[in-house]
Amino acid sequence: MKIPKSKKRYCKFCKKATEHKVSQVKSGSKRGTLKWGSIQRALKRSVPGTGNKNRWGSKPAKPKRTGAKTSKKTNIKYTCSVCKKSTLQKKGIRAKKVEQE
Ligand SMILES: [Zn+2]
């Protein structure tokens, strides 16, 4: 999947369409992927990586299912060239490889 370097997009801070710089968010600076409700559901189901992680007083989490998918969801950041504020894309698109033109 190829993504452009800049794109004209609506800026919710300027309240008009402006030029935006497109950049990828690296996994280190990525925000949590779950909404609050999803975290609560994950805790109830004891999904790996949530809650009391294998410590005393709780049952161990289920083993993690790995290697199920070969692609990753994109996480693209749009930075407005006028106000320099940035927004993240709403939904990631599955892609094996992401290239910036
Ligand atoms: Zn703006």
Short mmCIF file of N, CA and C and ligand atoms in Angstrom, two decimals:
data_model
loop_
_atom_site.label_atom_id
_atom_site.label_comp_id
_atom_site.label_asym_id
_atom_site.label_seq_id
_atom_site.Cartn_x
_atom_site.Cartn_y
_atom_site.Cartn_z
N MET A 1 0.84 -1.19 0.00
CA MET A 1 0.00 0.00 0.00
C MET A 1 0.88 1.25 0.00
N LYS A 2 0.54 2.18 -0.88
CA LYS A 2 1.32 3.41 -0.96
C LYS A 2 0.51 4.57 -0.39
N ILE A 3 1.20 5.40 0.42
CA ILE A 3 0.51 6.57 0.96
C ILE A 3 1.22 7.84 0.49
N PRO A 4 0.48 8.90 0.19
CA PRO A 4 1.10 10.14 -0.30
C PRO A 4 1.80 10.90 0.83
N LYS A 5 2.71 11.82 0.45
CA LYS A 5 3.44 12.61 1.44
C LYS A 5 2.55 13.70 2.04
N SER A 6 1.71 14.27 1.19
CA SER A 6 0.77 15.29 1.68
C SER A 6 -0.57 15.10 0.99
N LYS A 7 -1.60 15.56 1.69
CA LYS A 7 -2.94 15.36 1.19
C LYS A 7 -3.80 16.52 1.64
N LYS A 8 -4.73 16.93 0.75
CA LYS A 8 -5.65 17.99 1.15
C LYS A 8 -6.79 17.33 1.93
N ARG A 9 -7.04 17.86 3.14
CA ARG A 9 -7.95 17.19 4.05
C ARG A 9 -8.64 18.25 4.90
N TYR A 10 -9.81 17.89 5.43
CA TYR A 10 -10.52 18.84 6.29
C TYR A 10 -9.85 18.90 7.66
N CYS A 11 -9.57 20.11 8.14
CA CYS A 11 -8.99 20.28 9.47
C CYS A 11 -10.08 20.75 10.41
N LYS A 12 -10.30 19.96 11.50
CA LYS A 12 -11.39 20.30 12.42
C LYS A 12 -11.04 21.50 13.30
N PHE A 13 -9.74 21.87 13.34
CA PHE A 13 -9.35 23.03 14.15
C PHE A 13 -9.49 24.32 13.34
N CYS A 14 -9.07 24.27 12.05
CA CYS A 14 -9.20 25.43 11.17
C CYS A 14 -10.61 25.53 10.58
N LYS A 15 -11.35 24.44 10.65
CA LYS A 15 -12.71 24.32 10.11
C LYS A 15 -12.76 24.57 8.61
N LYS A 16 -11.74 24.12 7.92
CA LYS A 16 -11.73 24.16 6.45
C LYS A 16 -10.70 23.17 5.94
N ALA A 17 -10.75 22.91 4.65
CA ALA A 17 -9.81 21.95 4.06
C ALA A 17 -8.45 22.61 3.86
N THR A 18 -7.42 21.98 4.40
CA THR A 18 -6.06 22.52 4.28
C THR A 18 -5.12 21.38 3.88
N GLU A 19 -3.88 21.76 3.51
CA GLU A 19 -2.87 20.77 3.18
C GLU A 19 -2.38 20.08 4.46
N HIS A 20 -2.32 18.76 4.42
CA HIS A 20 -1.88 18.00 5.59
C HIS A 20 -0.66 17.15 5.24
N LYS A 21 0.27 17.10 6.19
CA LYS A 21 1.43 16.23 6.04
C LYS A 21 1.04 14.84 6.54
N VAL A 22 1.34 13.83 5.74
CA VAL A 22 0.97 12.46 6.10
C VAL A 22 2.19 11.74 6.65
N SER A 23 2.06 11.15 7.83
CA SER A 23 3.17 10.38 8.39
C SER A 23 2.64 9.15 9.11
N GLN A 24 3.48 8.15 9.21
CA GLN A 24 3.09 6.92 9.88
C GLN A 24 3.46 7.00 11.35
N VAL A 25 2.57 6.50 12.20
CA VAL A 25 2.86 6.46 13.63
C VAL A 25 3.54 5.13 13.92
N LYS A 26 4.71 5.18 14.53
CA LYS A 26 5.45 3.96 14.85
C LYS A 26 4.81 3.28 16.06
N SER A 27 5.03 1.99 16.18
CA SER A 27 4.36 1.21 17.21
C SER A 27 4.71 1.69 18.62
N GLY A 28 5.91 2.29 18.79
CA GLY A 28 6.31 2.76 20.11
C GLY A 28 5.47 3.90 20.63
N SER A 29 5.05 4.78 19.71
CA SER A 29 4.30 5.96 20.12
C SER A 29 2.81 5.79 19.88
N LYS A 30 2.42 4.56 19.59
CA LYS A 30 1.03 4.29 19.27
C LYS A 30 0.19 4.35 20.55
N ARG A 31 -0.96 4.92 20.41
CA ARG A 31 -1.88 4.97 21.53
C ARG A 31 -2.52 3.61 21.72
N GLY A 32 -3.14 3.40 22.87
CA GLY A 32 -3.83 2.15 23.12
C GLY A 32 -4.88 1.89 22.06
N THR A 33 -4.98 0.64 21.65
CA THR A 33 -5.90 0.35 20.55
C THR A 33 -7.31 0.07 21.03
N LEU A 34 -7.47 -0.13 22.33
CA LEU A 34 -8.79 -0.49 22.83
C LEU A 34 -9.50 0.71 23.44
N LYS A 35 -10.81 0.74 23.22
CA LYS A 35 -11.64 1.73 23.89
C LYS A 35 -11.90 1.23 25.31
N TRP A 36 -12.40 2.11 26.17
CA TRP A 36 -12.59 1.76 27.58
C TRP A 36 -13.50 0.54 27.72
N GLY A 37 -14.61 0.52 26.97
CA GLY A 37 -15.54 -0.61 27.02
C GLY A 37 -14.88 -1.90 26.59
N SER A 38 -14.01 -1.81 25.60
CA SER A 38 -13.32 -3.01 25.11
C SER A 38 -12.36 -3.53 26.15
N ILE A 39 -11.73 -2.62 26.92
CA ILE A 39 -10.81 -3.04 27.98
C ILE A 39 -11.59 -3.79 29.06
N GLN A 40 -12.75 -3.26 29.43
CA GLN A 40 -13.58 -3.91 30.45
C GLN A 40 -13.98 -5.30 30.00
N ARG A 41 -14.33 -5.44 28.72
CA ARG A 41 -14.74 -6.74 28.18
C ARG A 41 -13.54 -7.68 28.16
N ALA A 42 -12.37 -7.15 27.81
CA ALA A 42 -11.16 -7.97 27.77
C ALA A 42 -10.80 -8.47 29.16
N LEU A 43 -10.98 -7.62 30.17
CA LEU A 43 -10.69 -8.02 31.55
C LEU A 43 -11.61 -9.15 31.98
N LYS A 44 -12.89 -9.05 31.63
CA LYS A 44 -13.86 -10.08 32.00
C LYS A 44 -13.53 -11.40 31.34
N ARG A 45 -13.08 -11.33 30.10
CA ARG A 45 -12.79 -12.55 29.36
C ARG A 45 -11.36 -13.03 29.62
N SER A 46 -10.62 -12.28 30.42
CA SER A 46 -9.20 -12.54 30.70
C SER A 46 -8.40 -12.75 29.42
N VAL A 47 -8.52 -11.78 28.55
CA VAL A 47 -7.76 -11.78 27.30
C VAL A 47 -6.29 -11.50 27.63
N PRO A 48 -5.34 -12.20 27.01
CA PRO A 48 -3.93 -11.97 27.30
C PRO A 48 -3.53 -10.50 27.19
N GLY A 49 -2.71 -10.07 28.15
CA GLY A 49 -2.23 -8.70 28.11
C GLY A 49 -3.10 -7.73 28.88
N THR A 50 -4.15 -8.22 29.53
CA THR A 50 -5.00 -7.33 30.31
C THR A 50 -5.09 -7.85 31.75
N GLY A 51 -5.41 -6.94 32.63
CA GLY A 51 -5.67 -7.31 34.01
C GLY A 51 -4.45 -7.74 34.78
N ASN A 52 -4.64 -8.54 35.83
CA ASN A 52 -3.59 -9.02 36.70
C ASN A 52 -2.80 -10.09 35.95
N LYS A 53 -1.65 -9.69 35.42
CA LYS A 53 -0.94 -10.55 34.48
C LYS A 53 -0.19 -11.68 35.18
N ASN A 54 -0.85 -12.81 35.32
CA ASN A 54 -0.21 -14.02 35.86
C ASN A 54 0.33 -13.87 37.28
N ARG A 55 -0.19 -12.93 38.03
CA ARG A 55 0.32 -12.73 39.39
C ARG A 55 -0.56 -13.48 40.37
N TRP A 56 -0.13 -13.48 41.65
CA TRP A 56 -0.87 -14.19 42.68
C TRP A 56 -2.28 -13.64 42.78
N GLY A 57 -3.21 -14.55 43.09
CA GLY A 57 -4.58 -14.13 43.30
C GLY A 57 -5.43 -14.13 42.05
N SER A 58 -4.88 -14.60 40.94
CA SER A 58 -5.70 -14.65 39.75
C SER A 58 -5.30 -15.84 38.89
N LYS A 59 -6.20 -16.25 38.06
CA LYS A 59 -5.91 -17.37 37.17
C LYS A 59 -5.00 -16.87 36.03
N PRO A 60 -4.12 -17.73 35.53
CA PRO A 60 -3.27 -17.30 34.43
C PRO A 60 -4.08 -17.03 33.16
N ALA A 61 -3.60 -16.10 32.37
CA ALA A 61 -4.30 -15.77 31.13
C ALA A 61 -4.10 -16.88 30.11
N LYS A 62 -5.00 -16.91 29.16
CA LYS A 62 -4.91 -17.92 28.10
C LYS A 62 -3.67 -17.66 27.25
N PRO A 63 -3.06 -18.69 26.68
CA PRO A 63 -1.90 -18.44 25.81
C PRO A 63 -2.28 -17.62 24.60
N LYS A 64 -1.33 -16.80 24.17
CA LYS A 64 -1.60 -15.87 23.07
C LYS A 64 -1.55 -16.60 21.74
N ARG A 65 -2.53 -16.31 20.92
CA ARG A 65 -2.58 -16.90 19.58
C ARG A 65 -1.70 -16.07 18.67
N THR A 66 -0.62 -16.66 18.19
CA THR A 66 0.32 -15.90 17.36
C THR A 66 0.34 -16.43 15.95
N GLY A 67 0.79 -15.57 15.06
CA GLY A 67 0.95 -15.98 13.68
C GLY A 67 -0.34 -16.14 12.92
N ALA A 68 -1.42 -15.57 13.44
CA ALA A 68 -2.70 -15.73 12.77
C ALA A 68 -2.80 -14.85 11.53
N LYS A 69 -2.21 -13.65 11.62
CA LYS A 69 -2.31 -12.71 10.50
C LYS A 69 -0.92 -12.30 10.03
N THR A 70 -0.82 -12.06 8.74
CA THR A 70 0.47 -11.67 8.18
C THR A 70 0.53 -10.18 7.88
N SER A 71 -0.59 -9.51 8.02
CA SER A 71 -0.62 -8.07 7.73
C SER A 71 -0.88 -7.28 9.00
N LYS A 72 -0.59 -5.98 8.95
CA LYS A 72 -0.81 -5.11 10.10
C LYS A 72 -1.68 -3.94 9.68
N LYS A 73 -2.39 -3.40 10.65
CA LYS A 73 -3.23 -2.25 10.34
C LYS A 73 -2.39 -0.98 10.31
N THR A 74 -2.70 -0.10 9.37
CA THR A 74 -1.95 1.15 9.27
C THR A 74 -2.40 2.11 10.36
N ASN A 75 -1.48 2.98 10.76
CA ASN A 75 -1.80 4.02 11.74
C ASN A 75 -1.18 5.31 11.21
N ILE A 76 -2.01 6.08 10.53
CA ILE A 76 -1.50 7.26 9.82
C ILE A 76 -1.88 8.54 10.55
N LYS A 77 -0.90 9.45 10.64
CA LYS A 77 -1.11 10.74 11.31
C LYS A 77 -1.13 11.84 10.27
N TYR A 78 -2.12 12.71 10.36
CA TYR A 78 -2.22 13.85 9.46
C TYR A 78 -1.92 15.12 10.25
N THR A 79 -0.89 15.87 9.82
CA THR A 79 -0.54 17.11 10.49
C THR A 79 -0.90 18.29 9.60
N CYS A 80 -1.73 19.19 10.14
CA CYS A 80 -2.18 20.35 9.38
C CYS A 80 -1.01 21.31 9.18
N SER A 81 -0.84 21.82 7.94
CA SER A 81 0.28 22.72 7.65
C SER A 81 0.00 24.14 8.13
N VAL A 82 -1.26 24.45 8.43
CA VAL A 82 -1.62 25.81 8.86
C VAL A 82 -1.49 25.95 10.38
N CYS A 83 -2.16 25.06 11.13
CA CYS A 83 -2.16 25.18 12.59
C CYS A 83 -1.21 24.19 13.27
N LYS A 84 -0.58 23.29 12.50
CA LYS A 84 0.38 22.29 12.99
C LYS A 84 -0.23 21.31 13.99
N LYS A 85 -1.53 21.23 14.01
CA LYS A 85 -2.18 20.23 14.87
C LYS A 85 -2.37 18.96 14.06
N SER A 86 -2.41 17.83 14.78
CA SER A 86 -2.48 16.57 14.05
C SER A 86 -3.64 15.71 14.51
N THR A 87 -4.13 14.89 13.59
CA THR A 87 -5.20 13.95 13.88
C THR A 87 -4.79 12.57 13.37
N LEU A 88 -5.29 11.54 14.04
CA LEU A 88 -5.00 10.18 13.61
C LEU A 88 -6.14 9.68 12.74
N GLN A 89 -5.83 8.76 11.86
CA GLN A 89 -6.89 8.20 11.02
C GLN A 89 -7.84 7.40 11.89
N LYS A 90 -9.11 7.35 11.45
CA LYS A 90 -10.13 6.71 12.27
C LYS A 90 -9.96 5.21 12.30
N LYS A 91 -9.83 4.62 11.10
CA LYS A 91 -9.74 3.16 11.02
C LYS A 91 -8.50 2.79 10.23
N GLY A 92 -7.75 1.82 10.72
CA GLY A 92 -6.59 1.34 9.99
C GLY A 92 -7.00 0.40 8.87
N ILE A 93 -6.22 0.37 7.82
CA ILE A 93 -6.47 -0.55 6.71
C ILE A 93 -5.39 -1.63 6.78
N ARG A 94 -5.78 -2.86 6.60
CA ARG A 94 -4.81 -3.96 6.65
C ARG A 94 -3.91 -3.92 5.41
N ALA A 95 -2.60 -3.97 5.68
CA ALA A 95 -1.64 -3.99 4.57
C ALA A 95 -0.39 -4.71 5.04
N LYS A 96 0.22 -5.46 4.10
CA LYS A 96 1.46 -6.16 4.45
C LYS A 96 2.61 -5.20 4.54
N LYS A 97 2.62 -4.24 3.61
CA LYS A 97 3.74 -3.31 3.53
C LYS A 97 3.20 -1.93 3.22
N VAL A 98 3.69 -0.92 3.93
CA VAL A 98 3.23 0.44 3.70
C VAL A 98 4.41 1.29 3.22
N GLU A 99 4.25 1.89 2.06
CA GLU A 99 5.32 2.74 1.49
C GLU A 99 4.81 4.16 1.36
N GLN A 100 5.74 5.10 1.60
CA GLN A 100 5.38 6.50 1.43
C GLN A 100 6.03 7.01 0.14
N GLU A 101 5.21 7.62 -0.70
CA GLU A 101 5.71 8.08 -2.01
C GLU A 101 6.55 9.33 -1.88
ZN ZN B 1 -5.50 23.27 10.86
#
